[in-house]
Every structure is written in C-alpha cells, then in structure tokens.
Amino acid sequence: MANITAQMVKELREKTGAGMMDCKKALVQTDGDFEAAVDFLREKGLAAAGKKADRIAAEGTTYILEQGNEAILVEINAETDFVSKNDKFIALVEELSAHLLATKPANVEAALETEINGAKVSDYISSAIATIGEKISLRRFEVKTKTDADAFGAYLHMGGRIGVLVVLEGSTDAAAAKDIAMHIAAINPTYVSRDEVSAEEVERERKVLTEQALNEGKPENIVAKMVEGRLGKYFEDVCLLDQTFVKNSDQKVRTFVESTGGTVTGFTRYAVGEGIEKKEDNFAEEVMSQVKGNN
C-alpha cells in the first residue's frame, strides 16, 4: 500500500475542494493514485460538495421535533430559499433532527462526528450537498426536556423562517405554551425577566439614558426620575414577562403566564440566517474587474 503523505492530501484537497478526511480516504482507496482519487471524489459527489464550501448558506429552515418529554429546535442552512422547500432537503432536516435528539451531542462539532446510517454526519451532509446541489450546513440546535407536569411551546413561523421552543413549567396547557412561543417569535425578547439582565447592562443603559436626558436639556433635578421611567420601557423591550402580550394588548405576558399556573424559565428562538453576512453580488463591479484584469 502506498504511503499517503500530508502533502498528497493537501494537493488533492486543493485540486478538488473536498474535505481533508475525504481526500485522505480517496487516496487510501486508490492506493495513492492521484487521478484515480480525483475520480473517486467526483463519483461520490464529494468534490462538488467541497467546491461549494466557500459559498454562503444563509437561507434554510428551522425545525422542531417533539418526542415525549424531549424536544429539539434545529437550524439547517442552505444557499437559497428555493432549496429549503426541496423534498430531499426537508427529509434531510427531519433525519438529522431525529438523530440529534436521540444522540444529544454537546455541540455542532461533536454532532458532525456522530454516525447516522453508517456514515459520519459531516459525510452524510456532504452526500446530500452532491445530490441537492447547494451548500448545506448544520448551524445550531437546542434540546429541551420537561416532565409530565409541564408543556412544550413549539412554534414555526412562515414555514420555519423563525422557530421558537419554550417550556411552560408547572402547567400542561400546550395551547397556552404555543401562544407564548408565538409571542416570542413576533416580539423577539432577549430575556425572560428582569432578573436575567446583568447589573452591568442595567447600569450601562442607565448611563446612556441619563446622557440622553441631559442632552435634551432636562433639569438635573428630574433627570433621575425620568431615567428610571425610561428604564422601565427598556425592560419592556427586552424582557418577555414585561412585554404586552401580542394576543391581548390589555395584558402583560407575565399575567398570561400566571393564569396558566405555570412559569417560563427559558426559551430558544432561531431566525434563519440571523448574524450571517450575506454575500451581495455587484454585477457591474464584477464586469469592470474582469475588464481591468484583461488590460
């Protein structure tokens, strides 16, 4: 058997764009024959998958799977919204969600190393990329558990553009739990309650509000009182329980939650592609750069 060196793997990776481990496997399978290894990767669809690795996958979907007292919220990205509606992509999302809920890996990196249907999850996704034709990535997931005395609130907005998973503890009112999840999807709070907001964050906000009031020319003797009032508005913006309930503008979320006999101690909200810098192609600039390059 040929001695597979790191340099050989590197060159094959540069040639095909496939992953490092896939390149090593291809060279082993072909006994070090470089061209045969290239063909091996192409046949497996891995070369095509690798070439898509530098593309930006900011579309996709969120998905929620509930099984008894366990549930998972997953975000899986693709390059276009069109592919996120593809039957094969949807099947992949459902398969990966079931696998992650069953195995409960610590994070995405660990998840990619687990095995599904006899292959590593990373390879399984690569195979799907070759079939579907776009870059696909497992971005994040969150597993939540409850007891028989609790309820899951699960909500997918616009077919998965936003996904929310919340546990209503001490109440089995699943409809109320879903209403809370819908509110979180719509208003996007950062915290459950004021208790979760750090003293440093509150003090920073108080300082900003104080400067704003002074710059508005407000008398110093009333600034402190004004700032405390504006802090209340800040808490309404970021804290779930302080917010006006979307289904009843005369009621705070806190009051609605209390009416169920339960409590909300945490939630997870994913919006597809949030925080991912999307590439914006400028056709005119692209043409000009090519013209300049040819001069």
mmCIF file of C-alpha atoms in Angstrom:
data_model
loop_
_atom_site.group_PDB
_atom_site.id
_atom_site.type_symbol
_atom_site.label_atom_id
_atom_site.label_comp_id
_atom_site.label_asym_id
_atom_site.label_seq_id
_atom_site.Cartn_x
_atom_site.Cartn_y
_atom_site.Cartn_z
ATOM 1 C CA MET A 1 0.000 0.000 0.000
ATOM 2 C CA ALA A 2 1.251 3.466 -0.915
ATOM 3 C CA ASN A 3 2.424 5.826 1.798
ATOM 4 C CA ILE A 4 -0.201 8.580 1.924
ATOM 5 C CA THR A 5 1.541 11.802 2.909
ATOM 6 C CA ALA A 6 0.092 15.051 4.183
ATOM 7 C CA GLN A 7 1.335 16.780 1.046
ATOM 8 C CA MET A 8 -0.613 14.362 -1.148
ATOM 9 C CA VAL A 9 -3.761 15.040 0.839
ATOM 10 C CA LYS A 10 -3.170 18.789 0.625
ATOM 11 C CA GLU A 11 -2.707 18.704 -3.146
ATOM 12 C CA LEU A 12 -5.834 16.611 -3.653
ATOM 13 C CA ARG A 13 -7.812 18.989 -1.478
ATOM 14 C CA GLU A 14 -6.587 21.977 -3.497
ATOM 15 C CA LYS A 15 -7.462 20.190 -6.726
ATOM 16 C CA THR A 16 -10.967 19.095 -5.755
ATOM 17 C CA GLY A 17 -12.019 21.331 -2.867
ATOM 18 C CA ALA A 18 -13.129 18.245 -0.951
ATOM 19 C CA GLY A 19 -12.657 17.864 2.804
ATOM 20 C CA MET A 20 -9.335 16.773 4.264
ATOM 21 C CA MET A 21 -10.628 13.442 5.582
ATOM 22 C CA ASP A 22 -12.441 12.723 2.327
ATOM 23 C CA CYS A 23 -9.212 13.334 0.391
ATOM 24 C CA LYS A 24 -7.253 11.008 2.645
ATOM 25 C CA LYS A 25 -9.909 8.307 2.279
ATOM 26 C CA ALA A 26 -9.866 8.700 -1.509
ATOM 27 C CA LEU A 27 -6.082 8.285 -1.652
ATOM 28 C CA VAL A 28 -6.244 5.211 0.566
ATOM 29 C CA GLN A 29 -8.990 3.697 -1.584
ATOM 30 C CA THR A 30 -6.989 4.289 -4.774
ATOM 31 C CA ASP A 31 -3.610 3.285 -3.323
ATOM 32 C CA GLY A 32 -2.200 6.757 -3.772
ATOM 33 C CA ASP A 33 -3.199 7.188 -7.429
ATOM 34 C CA PHE A 34 -3.863 10.944 -7.616
ATOM 35 C CA GLU A 35 -6.065 10.989 -10.736
ATOM 36 C CA ALA A 36 -7.999 7.946 -9.566
ATOM 37 C CA ALA A 37 -8.544 9.708 -6.254
ATOM 38 C CA VAL A 38 -9.924 12.740 -8.089
ATOM 39 C CA ASP A 39 -12.328 10.459 -9.974
ATOM 40 C CA PHE A 40 -13.263 8.716 -6.714
ATOM 41 C CA LEU A 41 -14.232 12.027 -5.127
ATOM 42 C CA ARG A 42 -16.165 13.114 -8.200
ATOM 43 C CA GLU A 43 -18.026 9.813 -8.311
ATOM 44 C CA LYS A 44 -19.002 10.191 -4.678
ATOM 45 C CA GLY A 45 -20.053 13.775 -5.237
ATOM 46 C CA LEU A 46 -17.583 14.950 -2.613
ATOM 47 C CA ALA A 47 -15.540 17.114 -4.932
ATOM 48 C CA ALA A 48 -18.631 19.071 -5.887
ATOM 49 C CA ALA A 49 -19.560 19.431 -2.235
ATOM 50 C CA GLY A 50 -16.131 20.733 -1.347
ATOM 51 C CA LYS A 51 -16.176 23.339 -4.093
ATOM 52 C CA LYS A 52 -19.343 24.720 -2.539
ATOM 53 C CA ALA A 53 -17.677 25.077 0.871
ATOM 54 C CA ASP A 54 -16.868 28.770 0.448
ATOM 55 C CA ARG A 55 -20.393 29.699 -0.572
ATOM 56 C CA ILE A 56 -22.642 31.438 1.928
ATOM 57 C CA ALA A 57 -25.563 29.402 3.237
ATOM 58 C CA ALA A 58 -27.821 31.970 4.875
ATOM 59 C CA GLU A 59 -31.184 30.527 3.855
ATOM 60 C CA GLY A 60 -32.683 27.234 5.014
ATOM 61 C CA THR A 61 -35.116 26.396 7.764
ATOM 62 C CA THR A 62 -35.705 25.845 11.438
ATOM 63 C CA TYR A 63 -37.409 22.656 12.540
ATOM 64 C CA ILE A 64 -38.855 21.351 15.791
ATOM 65 C CA LEU A 65 -39.230 17.705 16.753
ATOM 66 C CA GLU A 66 -41.037 16.611 19.905
ATOM 67 C CA GLN A 67 -40.779 13.093 21.328
ATOM 68 C CA GLY A 68 -42.452 12.628 24.690
ATOM 69 C CA ASN A 69 -40.700 14.775 27.260
ATOM 70 C CA GLU A 70 -37.893 15.761 24.890
ATOM 71 C CA ALA A 71 -37.847 18.262 22.049
ATOM 72 C CA ILE A 72 -35.263 19.789 19.742
ATOM 73 C CA LEU A 73 -35.075 23.029 17.765
ATOM 74 C CA VAL A 74 -32.679 22.896 14.817
ATOM 75 C CA GLU A 75 -31.442 25.382 12.212
ATOM 76 C CA ILE A 76 -30.073 23.935 8.993
ATOM 77 C CA ASN A 77 -28.914 26.326 6.295
ATOM 78 C CA ALA A 78 -28.860 26.213 2.514
ATOM 79 C CA GLU A 79 -27.925 28.768 -0.122
ATOM 80 C CA THR A 80 -31.386 29.575 -1.451
ATOM 81 C CA ASP A 81 -34.896 29.717 -0.101
ATOM 82 C CA PHE A 82 -35.961 27.585 -3.071
ATOM 83 C CA VAL A 83 -33.888 24.600 -1.925
ATOM 84 C CA SER A 84 -35.271 24.870 1.607
ATOM 85 C CA LYS A 85 -38.598 23.719 0.132
ATOM 86 C CA ASN A 86 -36.992 20.783 -1.690
ATOM 87 C CA ASP A 87 -38.339 17.380 -0.569
ATOM 88 C CA LYS A 88 -34.822 15.956 -0.240
ATOM 89 C CA PHE A 89 -33.707 18.898 1.891
ATOM 90 C CA ILE A 90 -36.777 18.561 4.106
ATOM 91 C CA ALA A 91 -36.115 14.835 4.516
ATOM 92 C CA LEU A 92 -32.506 15.592 5.484
ATOM 93 C CA VAL A 93 -33.666 18.120 8.084
ATOM 94 C CA GLU A 94 -36.088 15.614 9.600
ATOM 95 C CA GLU A 95 -33.477 12.845 9.650
ATOM 96 C CA LEU A 96 -30.814 14.999 11.269
ATOM 97 C CA SER A 97 -33.259 16.341 13.854
ATOM 98 C CA ALA A 98 -34.296 12.833 14.902
ATOM 99 C CA HIS A 99 -30.651 11.776 15.065
ATOM 100 C CA LEU A 100 -29.610 14.779 17.164
ATOM 101 C CA LEU A 101 -32.499 14.326 19.567
ATOM 102 C CA ALA A 102 -31.580 10.666 20.005
ATOM 103 C CA THR A 103 -27.819 11.207 20.441
ATOM 104 C CA LYS A 104 -27.798 14.647 22.139
ATOM 105 C CA PRO A 105 -24.246 15.673 21.161
ATOM 106 C CA ALA A 106 -22.705 18.530 23.146
ATOM 107 C CA ASN A 107 -22.407 20.909 20.184
ATOM 108 C CA VAL A 108 -22.347 21.106 16.387
ATOM 109 C CA GLU A 109 -18.704 19.994 16.178
ATOM 110 C CA ALA A 110 -19.484 16.865 18.193
ATOM 111 C CA ALA A 111 -22.661 16.291 16.178
ATOM 112 C CA LEU A 112 -20.741 16.230 12.887
ATOM 113 C CA GLU A 113 -18.578 13.407 14.239
ATOM 114 C CA THR A 114 -21.511 11.176 15.232
ATOM 115 C CA GLU A 115 -22.705 8.451 12.874
ATOM 116 C CA ILE A 116 -26.013 8.319 11.035
ATOM 117 C CA ASN A 117 -26.937 5.453 8.721
ATOM 118 C CA GLY A 118 -23.363 4.149 8.825
ATOM 119 C CA ALA A 119 -21.677 7.465 7.962
ATOM 120 C CA LYS A 120 -20.409 10.467 9.884
ATOM 121 C CA VAL A 121 -22.942 13.275 9.937
ATOM 122 C CA SER A 122 -20.425 15.531 8.152
ATOM 123 C CA ASP A 123 -20.134 12.989 5.305
ATOM 124 C CA TYR A 124 -23.883 12.450 5.270
ATOM 125 C CA ILE A 125 -24.393 16.176 4.722
ATOM 126 C CA SER A 126 -21.713 16.180 2.009
ATOM 127 C CA SER A 127 -23.583 13.438 0.172
ATOM 128 C CA ALA A 128 -26.760 15.489 0.403
ATOM 129 C CA ILE A 129 -24.925 18.515 -0.999
ATOM 130 C CA ALA A 130 -23.886 16.458 -4.022
ATOM 131 C CA THR A 131 -27.488 15.352 -4.571
ATOM 132 C CA ILE A 132 -29.261 18.632 -3.860
ATOM 133 C CA GLY A 133 -26.636 20.877 -5.443
ATOM 134 C CA GLU A 134 -26.184 23.556 -2.807
ATOM 135 C CA LYS A 135 -24.059 24.099 0.260
ATOM 136 C CA ILE A 136 -25.900 22.821 3.326
ATOM 137 C CA SER A 137 -24.770 23.272 6.905
ATOM 138 C CA LEU A 138 -25.947 22.265 10.335
ATOM 139 C CA ARG A 139 -25.744 25.603 12.131
ATOM 140 C CA ARG A 140 -27.168 25.067 15.622
ATOM 141 C CA PHE A 141 -29.581 23.095 17.742
ATOM 142 C CA GLU A 142 -31.041 23.100 21.238
ATOM 143 C CA VAL A 143 -32.505 20.136 23.112
ATOM 144 C CA LYS A 144 -35.043 20.802 25.859
ATOM 145 C CA THR A 145 -36.617 18.420 28.346
ATOM 146 C CA LYS A 146 -39.715 18.608 30.510
ATOM 147 C CA THR A 147 -41.748 16.500 32.924
ATOM 148 C CA ASP A 148 -45.292 15.202 32.616
ATOM 149 C CA ALA A 149 -46.380 18.260 34.625
ATOM 150 C CA ASP A 150 -45.007 20.690 32.008
ATOM 151 C CA ALA A 151 -45.807 21.647 28.413
ATOM 152 C CA PHE A 152 -43.698 22.392 25.360
ATOM 153 C CA GLY A 153 -44.484 25.543 23.416
ATOM 154 C CA ALA A 154 -43.350 24.947 19.836
ATOM 155 C CA TYR A 155 -43.931 27.373 17.004
ATOM 156 C CA LEU A 156 -42.589 27.684 13.454
ATOM 157 C CA HIS A 157 -43.294 30.956 11.683
ATOM 158 C CA MET A 158 -43.526 31.218 7.876
ATOM 159 C CA GLY A 159 -42.780 27.561 7.383
ATOM 160 C CA GLY A 160 -39.654 27.654 9.511
ATOM 161 C CA ARG A 161 -38.183 31.112 8.907
ATOM 162 C CA ILE A 162 -38.390 31.567 12.689
ATOM 163 C CA GLY A 163 -38.530 28.740 15.211
ATOM 164 C CA VAL A 164 -39.271 29.019 18.934
ATOM 165 C CA LEU A 165 -39.164 26.347 21.615
ATOM 166 C CA VAL A 166 -40.204 27.132 25.187
ATOM 167 C CA VAL A 167 -41.031 25.046 28.255
ATOM 168 C CA LEU A 168 -44.030 26.084 30.347
ATOM 169 C CA GLU A 169 -43.155 24.563 33.702
ATOM 170 C CA GLY A 170 -45.883 23.557 36.124
ATOM 171 C CA SER A 171 -48.660 23.632 33.528
ATOM 172 C CA THR A 172 -49.803 21.134 30.906
ATOM 173 C CA ASP A 173 -51.597 23.788 28.848
ATOM 174 C CA ALA A 174 -49.932 23.144 25.481
ATOM 175 C CA ALA A 175 -52.106 25.739 23.701
ATOM 176 C CA ALA A 176 -51.005 28.462 26.132
ATOM 177 C CA ALA A 177 -47.372 27.373 25.771
ATOM 178 C CA LYS A 178 -47.684 27.713 21.989
ATOM 179 C CA ASP A 179 -49.198 31.184 22.390
ATOM 180 C CA ILE A 180 -46.149 32.201 24.431
ATOM 181 C CA ALA A 181 -43.877 30.801 21.709
ATOM 182 C CA MET A 182 -45.800 32.781 19.080
ATOM 183 C CA HIS A 183 -45.308 35.953 21.122
ATOM 184 C CA ILE A 184 -41.562 35.273 21.360
ATOM 185 C CA ALA A 185 -41.404 34.730 17.586
ATOM 186 C CA ALA A 186 -43.146 38.056 16.962
ATOM 187 C CA ILE A 187 -41.515 40.327 19.555
ATOM 188 C CA ASN A 188 -38.088 38.689 19.978
ATOM 189 C CA PRO A 189 -37.344 39.316 23.673
ATOM 190 C CA THR A 190 -33.796 38.774 24.908
ATOM 191 C CA TYR A 191 -34.544 37.655 28.457
ATOM 192 C CA VAL A 192 -37.397 36.023 30.350
ATOM 193 C CA SER A 193 -37.383 38.520 33.245
ATOM 194 C CA ARG A 194 -35.510 41.481 34.684
ATOM 195 C CA ASP A 195 -33.622 39.133 36.997
ATOM 196 C CA GLU A 196 -31.634 37.864 33.987
ATOM 197 C CA VAL A 197 -30.403 41.313 32.954
ATOM 198 C CA SER A 198 -26.955 41.850 34.431
ATOM 199 C CA ALA A 199 -26.258 44.783 36.753
ATOM 200 C CA GLU A 200 -23.585 45.947 34.297
ATOM 201 C CA GLU A 201 -26.076 46.066 31.425
ATOM 202 C CA VAL A 202 -28.642 47.956 33.515
ATOM 203 C CA GLU A 203 -26.013 50.468 34.631
ATOM 204 C CA ARG A 204 -24.816 50.962 31.044
ATOM 205 C CA GLU A 205 -28.383 51.598 29.902
ATOM 206 C CA ARG A 206 -28.972 53.976 32.834
ATOM 207 C CA LYS A 207 -25.861 55.953 31.870
ATOM 208 C CA VAL A 208 -26.952 56.250 28.240
ATOM 209 C CA LEU A 209 -30.456 57.331 29.236
ATOM 210 C CA THR A 210 -29.033 59.880 31.666
ATOM 211 C CA GLU A 211 -26.855 61.442 28.975
ATOM 212 C CA GLN A 212 -29.798 61.500 26.580
ATOM 213 C CA ALA A 213 -31.966 63.329 29.121
ATOM 214 C CA LEU A 214 -29.239 65.866 29.887
ATOM 215 C CA ASN A 215 -28.625 66.455 26.171
ATOM 216 C CA GLU A 216 -32.342 67.099 25.779
ATOM 217 C CA GLY A 217 -31.909 69.948 28.235
ATOM 218 C CA LYS A 218 -33.937 68.344 31.021
ATOM 219 C CA PRO A 219 -33.385 69.834 34.516
ATOM 220 C CA GLU A 220 -30.922 67.773 36.529
ATOM 221 C CA ASN A 221 -33.315 67.519 39.454
ATOM 222 C CA ILE A 222 -35.812 65.462 37.412
ATOM 223 C CA VAL A 223 -33.366 63.508 35.232
ATOM 224 C CA ALA A 224 -33.009 60.619 37.698
ATOM 225 C CA LYS A 225 -36.782 60.114 37.855
ATOM 226 C CA MET A 226 -37.074 60.290 34.075
ATOM 227 C CA VAL A 227 -34.288 57.756 33.639
ATOM 228 C CA GLU A 228 -35.990 55.224 35.912
ATOM 229 C CA GLY A 229 -39.170 55.619 33.891
ATOM 230 C CA ARG A 230 -37.289 55.068 30.640
ATOM 231 C CA LEU A 231 -35.545 52.052 32.133
ATOM 232 C CA GLY A 232 -38.986 50.524 32.581
ATOM 233 C CA LYS A 233 -39.533 50.923 28.837
ATOM 234 C CA TYR A 234 -36.157 49.313 28.197
ATOM 235 C CA PHE A 235 -37.162 46.277 30.256
ATOM 236 C CA GLU A 236 -40.390 46.056 28.263
ATOM 237 C CA ASP A 237 -38.312 45.881 25.090
ATOM 238 C CA VAL A 238 -36.007 43.083 26.227
ATOM 239 C CA CYS A 239 -37.844 41.073 28.916
ATOM 240 C CA LEU A 240 -40.583 38.618 27.941
ATOM 241 C CA LEU A 241 -42.653 38.905 31.122
ATOM 242 C CA ASP A 242 -42.681 42.724 30.962
ATOM 243 C CA GLN A 243 -43.994 42.820 27.398
ATOM 244 C CA THR A 244 -47.557 43.459 26.251
ATOM 245 C CA PHE A 245 -48.996 40.143 25.108
ATOM 246 C CA VAL A 246 -49.449 40.071 21.317
ATOM 247 C CA LYS A 247 -52.799 38.258 21.580
ATOM 248 C CA ASN A 248 -54.198 40.680 24.164
ATOM 249 C CA SER A 249 -52.929 44.259 24.251
ATOM 250 C CA ASP A 250 -54.597 44.770 27.657
ATOM 251 C CA GLN A 251 -52.479 42.064 29.256
ATOM 252 C CA LYS A 252 -48.809 41.589 30.076
ATOM 253 C CA VAL A 253 -47.164 38.280 29.244
ATOM 254 C CA ARG A 254 -46.475 37.851 32.970
ATOM 255 C CA THR A 255 -50.205 37.933 33.707
ATOM 256 C CA PHE A 256 -50.967 35.458 30.933
ATOM 257 C CA VAL A 257 -48.279 33.044 32.149
ATOM 258 C CA GLU A 258 -49.553 33.308 35.722
ATOM 259 C CA SER A 259 -53.082 32.489 34.533
ATOM 260 C CA THR A 260 -51.827 29.081 33.370
ATOM 261 C CA GLY A 261 -50.461 28.245 36.805
ATOM 262 C CA GLY A 262 -47.044 27.716 35.276
ATOM 263 C CA THR A 263 -43.766 29.574 34.807
ATOM 264 C CA VAL A 264 -41.377 30.233 31.947
ATOM 265 C CA THR A 265 -37.719 29.884 32.881
ATOM 266 C CA GLY A 266 -36.149 29.996 29.431
ATOM 267 C CA PHE A 267 -36.713 29.866 25.698
ATOM 268 C CA THR A 268 -34.823 29.420 22.431
ATOM 269 C CA ARG A 269 -35.600 31.446 19.325
ATOM 270 C CA TYR A 270 -33.857 30.938 15.978
ATOM 271 C CA ALA A 271 -34.345 33.129 12.906
ATOM 272 C CA VAL A 272 -32.908 31.611 9.745
ATOM 273 C CA GLY A 273 -29.617 33.201 8.752
ATOM 274 C CA GLU A 274 -29.530 35.786 11.552
ATOM 275 C CA GLY A 275 -25.993 37.012 12.088
ATOM 276 C CA ILE A 276 -24.726 35.520 8.819
ATOM 277 C CA GLU A 277 -23.280 38.117 6.484
ATOM 278 C CA LYS A 278 -24.902 37.507 3.130
ATOM 279 C CA LYS A 279 -22.878 37.999 0.013
ATOM 280 C CA GLU A 280 -24.226 40.700 -2.274
ATOM 281 C CA ASP A 281 -23.014 40.377 -5.831
ATOM 282 C CA ASN A 282 -22.437 43.596 -7.788
ATOM 283 C CA PHE A 283 -22.572 42.610 -11.444
ATOM 284 C CA ALA A 284 -21.209 45.932 -12.703
ATOM 285 C CA GLU A 285 -18.208 45.795 -10.385
ATOM 286 C CA GLU A 286 -17.580 42.168 -11.345
ATOM 287 C CA VAL A 287 -17.553 43.027 -15.070
ATOM 288 C CA MET A 288 -15.272 46.029 -14.505
ATOM 289 C CA SER A 289 -12.804 43.978 -12.503
ATOM 290 C CA GLN A 290 -12.648 41.435 -15.322
ATOM 291 C CA VAL A 291 -12.147 44.172 -17.928
ATOM 292 C CA LYS A 292 -9.331 45.707 -15.894
ATOM 293 C CA GLY A 293 -7.784 42.292 -15.446
ATOM 294 C CA ASN A 294 -7.685 41.740 -19.179
ATOM 295 C CA ASN A 295 -5.988 45.069 -19.906
#
